[in-house]
Coordinates of C-alpha atoms in Angstrom, one line a residue:
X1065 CA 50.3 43.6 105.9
X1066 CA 47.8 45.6 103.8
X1067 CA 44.5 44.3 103.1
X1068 CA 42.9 45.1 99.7
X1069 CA 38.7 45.3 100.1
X1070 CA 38.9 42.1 97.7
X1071 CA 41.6 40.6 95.0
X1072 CA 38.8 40.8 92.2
X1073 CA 40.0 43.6 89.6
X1074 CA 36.6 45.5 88.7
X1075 CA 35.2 45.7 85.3
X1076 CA 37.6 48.3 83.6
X1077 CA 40.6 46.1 84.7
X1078 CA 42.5 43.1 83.8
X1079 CA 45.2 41.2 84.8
X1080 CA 47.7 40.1 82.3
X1081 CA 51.7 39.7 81.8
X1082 CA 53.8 42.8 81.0
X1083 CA 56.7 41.7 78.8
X1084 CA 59.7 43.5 79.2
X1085 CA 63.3 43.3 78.6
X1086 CA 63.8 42.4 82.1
X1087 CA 61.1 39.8 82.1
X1088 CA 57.4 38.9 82.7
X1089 CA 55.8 41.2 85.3
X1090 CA 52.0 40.0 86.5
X1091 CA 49.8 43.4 86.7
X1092 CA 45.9 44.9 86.7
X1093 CA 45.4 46.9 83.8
X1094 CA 42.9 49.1 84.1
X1095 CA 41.4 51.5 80.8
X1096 CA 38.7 54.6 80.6
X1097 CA 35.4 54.4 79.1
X1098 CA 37.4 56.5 76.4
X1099 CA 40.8 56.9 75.6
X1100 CA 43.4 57.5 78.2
X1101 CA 45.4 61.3 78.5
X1102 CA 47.9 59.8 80.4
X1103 CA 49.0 56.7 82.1
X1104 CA 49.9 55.7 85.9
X1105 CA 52.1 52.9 86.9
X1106 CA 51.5 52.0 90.6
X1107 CA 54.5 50.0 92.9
X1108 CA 53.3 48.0 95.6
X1109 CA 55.0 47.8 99.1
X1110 CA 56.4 45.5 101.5
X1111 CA 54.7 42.3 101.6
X1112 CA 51.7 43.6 99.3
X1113 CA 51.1 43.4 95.6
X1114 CA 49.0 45.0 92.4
X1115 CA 45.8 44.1 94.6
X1116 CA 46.6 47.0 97.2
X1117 CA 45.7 49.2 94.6
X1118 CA 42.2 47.4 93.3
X1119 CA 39.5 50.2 94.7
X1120 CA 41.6 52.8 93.4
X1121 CA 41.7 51.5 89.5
X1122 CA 37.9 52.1 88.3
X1123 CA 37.8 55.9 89.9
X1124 CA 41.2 56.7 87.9
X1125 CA 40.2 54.7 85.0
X1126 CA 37.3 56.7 84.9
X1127 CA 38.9 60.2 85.4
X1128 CA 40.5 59.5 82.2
X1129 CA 44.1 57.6 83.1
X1130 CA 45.2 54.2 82.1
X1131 CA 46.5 52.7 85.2
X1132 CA 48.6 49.6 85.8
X1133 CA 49.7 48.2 89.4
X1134 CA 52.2 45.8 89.2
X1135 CA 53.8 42.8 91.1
X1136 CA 57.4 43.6 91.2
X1137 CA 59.8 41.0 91.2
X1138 CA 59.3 38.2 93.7
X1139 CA 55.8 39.4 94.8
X1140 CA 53.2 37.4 94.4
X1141 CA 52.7 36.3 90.6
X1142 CA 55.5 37.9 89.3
X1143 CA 58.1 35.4 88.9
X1144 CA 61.2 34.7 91.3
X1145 CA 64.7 34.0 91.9
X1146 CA 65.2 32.9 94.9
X1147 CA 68.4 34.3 95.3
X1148 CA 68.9 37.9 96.8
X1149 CA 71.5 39.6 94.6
X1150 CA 68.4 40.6 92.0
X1151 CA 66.4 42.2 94.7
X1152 CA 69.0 44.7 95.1
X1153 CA 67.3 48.5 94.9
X1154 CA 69.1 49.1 91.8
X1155 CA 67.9 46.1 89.9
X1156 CA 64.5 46.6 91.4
X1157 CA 64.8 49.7 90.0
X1158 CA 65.5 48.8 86.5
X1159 CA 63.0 46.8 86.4
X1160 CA 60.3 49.8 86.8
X1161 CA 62.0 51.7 84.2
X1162 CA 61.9 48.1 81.9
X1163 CA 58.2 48.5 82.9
X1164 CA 57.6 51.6 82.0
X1165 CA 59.5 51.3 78.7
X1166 CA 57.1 48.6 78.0
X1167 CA 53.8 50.6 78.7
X1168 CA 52.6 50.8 74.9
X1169 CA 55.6 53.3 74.4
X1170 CA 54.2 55.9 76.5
X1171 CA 57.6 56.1 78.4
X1172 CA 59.3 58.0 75.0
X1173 CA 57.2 60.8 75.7
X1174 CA 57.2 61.2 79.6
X1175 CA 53.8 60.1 79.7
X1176 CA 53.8 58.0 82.8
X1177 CA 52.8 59.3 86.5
X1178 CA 54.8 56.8 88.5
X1179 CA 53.3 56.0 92.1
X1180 CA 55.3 53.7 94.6
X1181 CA 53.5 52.7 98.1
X1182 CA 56.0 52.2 101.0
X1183 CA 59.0 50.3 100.1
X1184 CA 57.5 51.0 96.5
X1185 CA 58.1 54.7 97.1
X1186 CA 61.4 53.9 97.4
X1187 CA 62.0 51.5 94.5
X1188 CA 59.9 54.3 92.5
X1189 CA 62.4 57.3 94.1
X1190 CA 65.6 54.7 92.8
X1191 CA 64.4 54.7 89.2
X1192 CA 63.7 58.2 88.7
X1193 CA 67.2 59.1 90.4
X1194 CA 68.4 56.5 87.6
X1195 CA 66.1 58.4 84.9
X1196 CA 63.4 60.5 85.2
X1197 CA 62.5 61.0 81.6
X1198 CA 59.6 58.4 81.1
X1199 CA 58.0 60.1 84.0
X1200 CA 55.6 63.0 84.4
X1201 CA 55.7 62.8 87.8
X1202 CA 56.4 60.9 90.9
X1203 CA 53.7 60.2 94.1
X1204 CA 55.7 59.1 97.3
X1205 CA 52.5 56.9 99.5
X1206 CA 53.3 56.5 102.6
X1207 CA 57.0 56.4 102.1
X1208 CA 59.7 58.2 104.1
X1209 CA 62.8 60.0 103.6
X1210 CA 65.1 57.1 104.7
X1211 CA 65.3 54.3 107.1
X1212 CA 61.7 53.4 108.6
X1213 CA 60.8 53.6 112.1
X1214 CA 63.4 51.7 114.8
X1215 CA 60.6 49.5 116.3
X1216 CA 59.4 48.7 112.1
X1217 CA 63.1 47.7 111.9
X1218 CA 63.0 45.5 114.7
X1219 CA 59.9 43.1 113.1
X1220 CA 61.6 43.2 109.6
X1221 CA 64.5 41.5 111.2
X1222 CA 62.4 39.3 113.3
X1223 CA 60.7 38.5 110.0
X1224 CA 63.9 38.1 108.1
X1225 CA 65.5 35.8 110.8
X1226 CA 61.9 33.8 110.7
X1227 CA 62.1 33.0 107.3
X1228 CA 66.0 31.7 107.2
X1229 CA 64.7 29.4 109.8
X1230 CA 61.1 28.3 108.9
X1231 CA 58.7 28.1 105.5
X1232 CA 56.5 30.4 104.6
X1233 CA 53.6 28.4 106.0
X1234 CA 55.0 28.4 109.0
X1235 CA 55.7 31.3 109.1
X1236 CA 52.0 32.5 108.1
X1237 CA 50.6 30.4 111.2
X1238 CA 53.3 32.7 113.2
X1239 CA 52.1 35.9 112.4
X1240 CA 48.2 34.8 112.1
X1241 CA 48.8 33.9 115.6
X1242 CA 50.1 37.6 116.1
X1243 CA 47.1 39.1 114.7
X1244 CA 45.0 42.1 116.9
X1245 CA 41.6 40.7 117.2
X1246 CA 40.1 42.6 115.1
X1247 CA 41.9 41.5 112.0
X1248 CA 41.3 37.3 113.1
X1249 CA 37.9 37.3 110.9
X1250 CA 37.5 40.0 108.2
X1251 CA 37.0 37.4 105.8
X1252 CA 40.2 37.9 103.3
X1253 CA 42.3 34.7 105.2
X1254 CA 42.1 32.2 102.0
X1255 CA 42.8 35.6 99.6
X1256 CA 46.4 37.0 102.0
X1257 CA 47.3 33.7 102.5
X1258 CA 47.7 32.8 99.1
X1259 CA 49.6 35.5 98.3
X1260 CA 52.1 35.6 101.0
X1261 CA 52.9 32.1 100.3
X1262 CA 53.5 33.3 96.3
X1263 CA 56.1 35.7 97.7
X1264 CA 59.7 35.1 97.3
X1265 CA 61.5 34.9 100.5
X1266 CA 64.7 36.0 99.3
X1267 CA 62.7 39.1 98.1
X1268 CA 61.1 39.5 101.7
X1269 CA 64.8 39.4 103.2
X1270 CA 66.1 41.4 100.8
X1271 CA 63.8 44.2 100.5
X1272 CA 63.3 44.2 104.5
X1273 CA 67.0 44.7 104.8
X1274 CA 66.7 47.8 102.2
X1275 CA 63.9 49.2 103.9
X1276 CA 65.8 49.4 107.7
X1277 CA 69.0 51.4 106.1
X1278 CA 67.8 53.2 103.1
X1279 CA 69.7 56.4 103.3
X1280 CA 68.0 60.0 102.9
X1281 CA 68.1 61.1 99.4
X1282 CA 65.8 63.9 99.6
X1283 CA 68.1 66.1 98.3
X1284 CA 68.8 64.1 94.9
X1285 CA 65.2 64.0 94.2
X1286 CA 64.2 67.8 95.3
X1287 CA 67.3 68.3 92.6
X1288 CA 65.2 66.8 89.6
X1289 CA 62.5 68.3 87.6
X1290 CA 60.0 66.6 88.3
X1291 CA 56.7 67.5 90.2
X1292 CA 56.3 65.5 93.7
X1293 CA 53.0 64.4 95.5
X1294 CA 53.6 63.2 99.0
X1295 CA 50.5 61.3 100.5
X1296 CA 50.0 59.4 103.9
X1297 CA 46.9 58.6 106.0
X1298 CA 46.7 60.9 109.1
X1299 CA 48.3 58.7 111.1
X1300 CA 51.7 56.2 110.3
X1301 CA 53.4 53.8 112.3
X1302 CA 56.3 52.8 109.1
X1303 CA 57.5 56.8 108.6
X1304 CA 56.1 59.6 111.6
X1305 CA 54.1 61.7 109.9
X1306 CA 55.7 65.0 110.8
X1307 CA 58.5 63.3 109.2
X1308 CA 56.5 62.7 106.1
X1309 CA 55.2 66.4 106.6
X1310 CA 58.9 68.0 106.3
X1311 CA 59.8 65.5 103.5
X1312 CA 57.4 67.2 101.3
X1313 CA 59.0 70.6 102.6
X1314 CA 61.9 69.4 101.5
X1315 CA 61.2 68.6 98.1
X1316 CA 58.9 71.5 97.8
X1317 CA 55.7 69.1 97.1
X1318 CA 52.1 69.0 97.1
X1319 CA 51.2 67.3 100.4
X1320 CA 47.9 65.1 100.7
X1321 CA 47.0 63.9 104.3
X1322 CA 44.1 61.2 104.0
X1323 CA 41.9 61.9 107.0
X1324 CA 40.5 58.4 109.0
X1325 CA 43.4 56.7 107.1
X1326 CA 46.9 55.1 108.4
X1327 CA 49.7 53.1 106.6
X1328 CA 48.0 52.4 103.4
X1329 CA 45.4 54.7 102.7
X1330 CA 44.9 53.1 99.1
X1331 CA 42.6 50.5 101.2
X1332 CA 41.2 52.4 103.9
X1333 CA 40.4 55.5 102.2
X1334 CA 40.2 54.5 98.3
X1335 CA 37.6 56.9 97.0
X1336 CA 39.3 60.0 99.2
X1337 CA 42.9 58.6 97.8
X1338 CA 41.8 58.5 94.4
X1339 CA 40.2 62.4 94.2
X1340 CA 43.8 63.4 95.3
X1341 CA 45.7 61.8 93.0
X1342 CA 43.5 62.9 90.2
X1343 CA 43.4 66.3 91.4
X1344 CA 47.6 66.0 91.3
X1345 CA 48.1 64.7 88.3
X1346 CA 45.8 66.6 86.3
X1347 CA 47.6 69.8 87.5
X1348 CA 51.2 68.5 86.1
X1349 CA 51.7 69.8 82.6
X1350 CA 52.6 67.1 80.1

């Protein structure tokens, strides 16, 4: 589960609804000091929400982007349906191009550099197999090729199986009990807590199933115009990263390795995170 530093949006950001013709979607919107050259729209992954992204949004805003991270459906305080059929990929999907449509109209001029996390490097990959034109470019975080890791399968289907047979606060106290030490007092309890009980299970289910046979589709995105950042911490227990590595072969894209970072180096590694994004995305011509 990733860990945001806190789940209070600094100065330049603020959270609001994002109307769009697939419904409300909860997100931090962060502005510049002075008016934006581009915008970013940032997918959260499995289990997370816009908050993974919270130390990244004042050095972007301030590099000159407008950058929104968003709840996607069933995360958090985005609302739910507590039924699985919507959380296939390809409505999932939908619903970021909805977003992005909404974005102040950017989207009609391929304005937008989309970023998915993890499973939201996936959901991101979907929607710009679907259509890429609102999109200046795509940033794949920590997010593999295909299926993730056999022994990451094996806990989404423990998880899966745990929540057809237990609540959600039950099954909190479950993997609190799991924790490593080190993560049993870091002071965030009250903060992750509340947000994994504002997740929709049938999302959780859903999404872990997606995320344990997603099939490679390197080859239709390497097909598609569209300039490719792959990023990862030096070190990945969801996706290898020599597999990550000959992904970005693959699609013939830049390649970022966070140093001192793992699964989500967003939060470990914000400031180091941020300065390669911003170095990417100001080399993509609009």
């Amino acid at each position: 589960m990733s860990r945001p530093p806190t789940f209070t949006p600094p100065p330049c950001a603020r959270a609001r609804v994002l109307r769009t013709a697939r419904g409300d979607f909860a997100v931090l919107d962060a502005a510049p000091p002075s008016g934006a050259h581009s915008t970013a729209l940032l997918l959260p992954g499995y289990t997370g929400s816009k908050e993974d992204f919270v130390a990244l949004l004042e050095p972007l805003a301030d590099a000159g982007f407008r950058v929104l991270s968003v709840d996607g459906r069933g995360q958090y305080e985005t609302e739910r349906t507590d039924r699985q059929d919507p959380y296939s990929q390809a409505e999932l999907a939908n619903d970021v191009l909805a977003q992005a449509a909404a974005v102040d109209g950017v989207a009609a001029s391929g304005g937008i550099h989309l970023l998915g996390h993890s499973l939201g490097g996936q959901i991101a990959r979907a929607a710009v197999l679907l259509d890429a034109t609102p999109f200046r470019s795509l940033t794949l975080m920590s997010s593999g090729p295909a299926e993730i890791d056999p022994a990451q399968q094996k806990k989404a289907r423990l998880l899966s199986d745990a929540l057809t047979r237990w609540s959600m606060a039950e099954v909190w106290q479950m993997m609190r009990a799991m924790d490593p030490p080190e993560d049993a007092d870091t002071g965030d309890g009250e903060d992750l807590r509340r947000r994994w009980m504002r997740h929709d299970p049938a999302q959780l289910i859903a999404t872990g199933a997606q995320l344990s046979s997603e099939p490679d589709r390197v080859a239709e995105l390497a097909a598609l115009p569209l300039p490719v950042h792959v990023v990862s911490g030096e070190r990945d227990d969801v996706w290898p990263v020599p597999l990550l590595d000959r992904m970005a072969e693959r699609l013939g894209a830049r390649r970022t390795v966070i140093e001192g970072a793992e699964h989500s180096p967003n939060t470990a590694r914000p400031a180091e995170t941020a300065a390669a994004l911003v170095a990417f995305w100001n080399g993509v011509r609009p």
